[in-house]
Short mmCIF file of C-alpha atoms in Angstrom, two decimals:
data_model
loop_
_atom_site.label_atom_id
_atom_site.label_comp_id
_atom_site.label_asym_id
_atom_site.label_seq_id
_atom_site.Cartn_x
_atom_site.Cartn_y
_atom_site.Cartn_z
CA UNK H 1196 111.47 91.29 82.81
CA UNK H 1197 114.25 93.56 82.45
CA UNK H 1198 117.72 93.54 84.21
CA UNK H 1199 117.16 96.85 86.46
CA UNK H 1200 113.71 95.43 87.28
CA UNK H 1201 114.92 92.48 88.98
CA UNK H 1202 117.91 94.64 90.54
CA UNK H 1203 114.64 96.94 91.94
CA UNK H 1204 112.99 94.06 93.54
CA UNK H 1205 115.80 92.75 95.33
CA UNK H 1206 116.13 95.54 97.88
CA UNK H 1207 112.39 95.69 97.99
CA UNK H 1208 111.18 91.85 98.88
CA UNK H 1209 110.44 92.08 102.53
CA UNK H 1210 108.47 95.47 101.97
CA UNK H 1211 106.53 92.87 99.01
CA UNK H 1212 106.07 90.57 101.23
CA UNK H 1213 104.61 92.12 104.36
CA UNK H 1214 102.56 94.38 101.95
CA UNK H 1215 101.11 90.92 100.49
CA UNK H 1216 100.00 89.07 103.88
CA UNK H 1217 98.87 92.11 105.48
CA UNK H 1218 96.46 92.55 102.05
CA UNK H 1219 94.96 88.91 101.69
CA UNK H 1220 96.11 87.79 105.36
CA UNK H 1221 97.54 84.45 104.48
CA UNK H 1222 99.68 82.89 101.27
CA UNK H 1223 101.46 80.15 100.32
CA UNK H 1224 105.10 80.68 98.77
CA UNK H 1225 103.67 79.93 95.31
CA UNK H 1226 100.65 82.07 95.66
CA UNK H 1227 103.29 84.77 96.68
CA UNK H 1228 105.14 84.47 93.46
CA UNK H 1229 101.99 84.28 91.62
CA UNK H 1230 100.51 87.48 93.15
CA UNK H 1231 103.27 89.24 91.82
CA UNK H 1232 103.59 88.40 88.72
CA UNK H 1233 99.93 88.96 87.99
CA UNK H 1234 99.81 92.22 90.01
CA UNK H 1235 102.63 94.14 87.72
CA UNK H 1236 101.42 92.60 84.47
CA UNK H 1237 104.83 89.76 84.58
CA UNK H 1238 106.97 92.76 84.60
CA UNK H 1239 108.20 91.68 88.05
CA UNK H 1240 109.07 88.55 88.47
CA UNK H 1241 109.69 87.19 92.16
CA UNK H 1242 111.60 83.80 92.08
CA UNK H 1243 111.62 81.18 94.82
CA UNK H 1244 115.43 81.32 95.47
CA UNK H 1245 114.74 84.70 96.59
CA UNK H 1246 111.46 84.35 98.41
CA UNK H 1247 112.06 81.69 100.71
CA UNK H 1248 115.03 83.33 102.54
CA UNK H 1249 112.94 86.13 102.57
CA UNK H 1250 110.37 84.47 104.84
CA UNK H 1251 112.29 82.57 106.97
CA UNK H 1252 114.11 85.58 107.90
CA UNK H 1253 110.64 87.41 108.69
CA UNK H 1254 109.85 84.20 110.27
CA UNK H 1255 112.85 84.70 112.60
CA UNK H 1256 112.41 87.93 113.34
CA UNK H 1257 109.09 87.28 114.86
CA UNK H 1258 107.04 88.97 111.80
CA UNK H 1259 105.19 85.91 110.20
CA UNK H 1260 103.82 82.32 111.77
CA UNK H 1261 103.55 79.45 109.48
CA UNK H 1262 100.76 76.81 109.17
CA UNK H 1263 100.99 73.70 107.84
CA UNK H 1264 98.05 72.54 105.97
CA UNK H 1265 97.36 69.37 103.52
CA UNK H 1266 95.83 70.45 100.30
CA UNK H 1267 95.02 67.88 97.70
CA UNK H 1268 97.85 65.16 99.18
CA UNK H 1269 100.27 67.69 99.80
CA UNK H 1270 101.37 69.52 102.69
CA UNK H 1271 101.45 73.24 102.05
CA UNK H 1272 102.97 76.09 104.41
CA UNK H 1273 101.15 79.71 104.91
CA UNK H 1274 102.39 82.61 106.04
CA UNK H 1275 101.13 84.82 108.05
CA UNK H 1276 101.64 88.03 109.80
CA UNK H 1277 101.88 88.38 113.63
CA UNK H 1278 101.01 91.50 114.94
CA UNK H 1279 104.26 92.62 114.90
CA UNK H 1280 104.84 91.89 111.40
CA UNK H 1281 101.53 94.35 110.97
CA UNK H 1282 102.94 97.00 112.51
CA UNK H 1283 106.23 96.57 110.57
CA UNK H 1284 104.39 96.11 107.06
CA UNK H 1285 102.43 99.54 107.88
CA UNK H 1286 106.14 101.45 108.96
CA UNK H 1287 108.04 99.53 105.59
CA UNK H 1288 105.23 100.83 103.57
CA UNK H 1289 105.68 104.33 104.50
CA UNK H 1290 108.78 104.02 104.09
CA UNK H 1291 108.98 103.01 100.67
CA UNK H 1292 106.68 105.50 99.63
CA UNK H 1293 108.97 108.34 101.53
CA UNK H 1294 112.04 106.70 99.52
CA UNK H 1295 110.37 106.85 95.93
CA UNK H 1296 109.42 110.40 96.62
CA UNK H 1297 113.07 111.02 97.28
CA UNK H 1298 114.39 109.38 94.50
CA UNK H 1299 111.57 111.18 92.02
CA UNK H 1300 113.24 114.41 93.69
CA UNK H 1301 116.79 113.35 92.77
CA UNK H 1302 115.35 111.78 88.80
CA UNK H 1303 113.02 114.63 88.37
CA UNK H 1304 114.42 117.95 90.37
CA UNK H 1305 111.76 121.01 89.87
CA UNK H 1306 112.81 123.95 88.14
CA UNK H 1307 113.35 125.79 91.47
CA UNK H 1308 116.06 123.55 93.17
CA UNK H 1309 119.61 124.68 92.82
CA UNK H 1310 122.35 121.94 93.63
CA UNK H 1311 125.17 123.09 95.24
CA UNK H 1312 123.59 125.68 97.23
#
């Protein structure tokens, strides 16, 4: 993955995130990670150090609940959204989509636009 990938995702996690559990309804960090990678081909790469802040501060916030469950010996944590966090995944989505139409504007201006007027 390159350098300005990784700078892209940064500012971008929570909107991954919520986008995620509101599509398959609960994960586990690791399946979070994993959905990601295979989703953009490994071009994105979304490592633990930043995901877990990530969730605990959606997990603050009121957005996701966590559930403890043992799998195979182990006790694993899901996430989930409240219905708040539903709501906010379906406002961060739109959003995101309003800011990459902005920034195609500024990367690709059409013929017509004149700056400075």
């Amino acid at each position: 993955m390159n350098s300005a990938n990784q700078e892209f995702i940064r500012g971008t996690i929570k909107t991954i995130v919520l986008q995620l559990l509101a599509q398959k309804g609960r994960m586990y960090g690791y399946e979070i990670t994993q959905s990601v990678d295979e989703r953009t081909g490994g071009e994105l790469i979304l490592t633990f150090g930043a995901l877990y802040p990530v969730l605990h501060k959606l997990e603050d916030e009121g957005l996701l609940i966590t559930q403890s469950q043992e799998v195979d010996g182990r006790l694993r944590k899901y996430y989930q959204l409240t219905s708040m966090g539903s709501a906010t995944a379906v406002r961060k989505a739109g959003e995101f989509e309003r800011f990459i139409q902005l920034i195609k504007l500024l990367i690709r201006p059409s013929p017509n636009m004149a700056f400075g007027k």
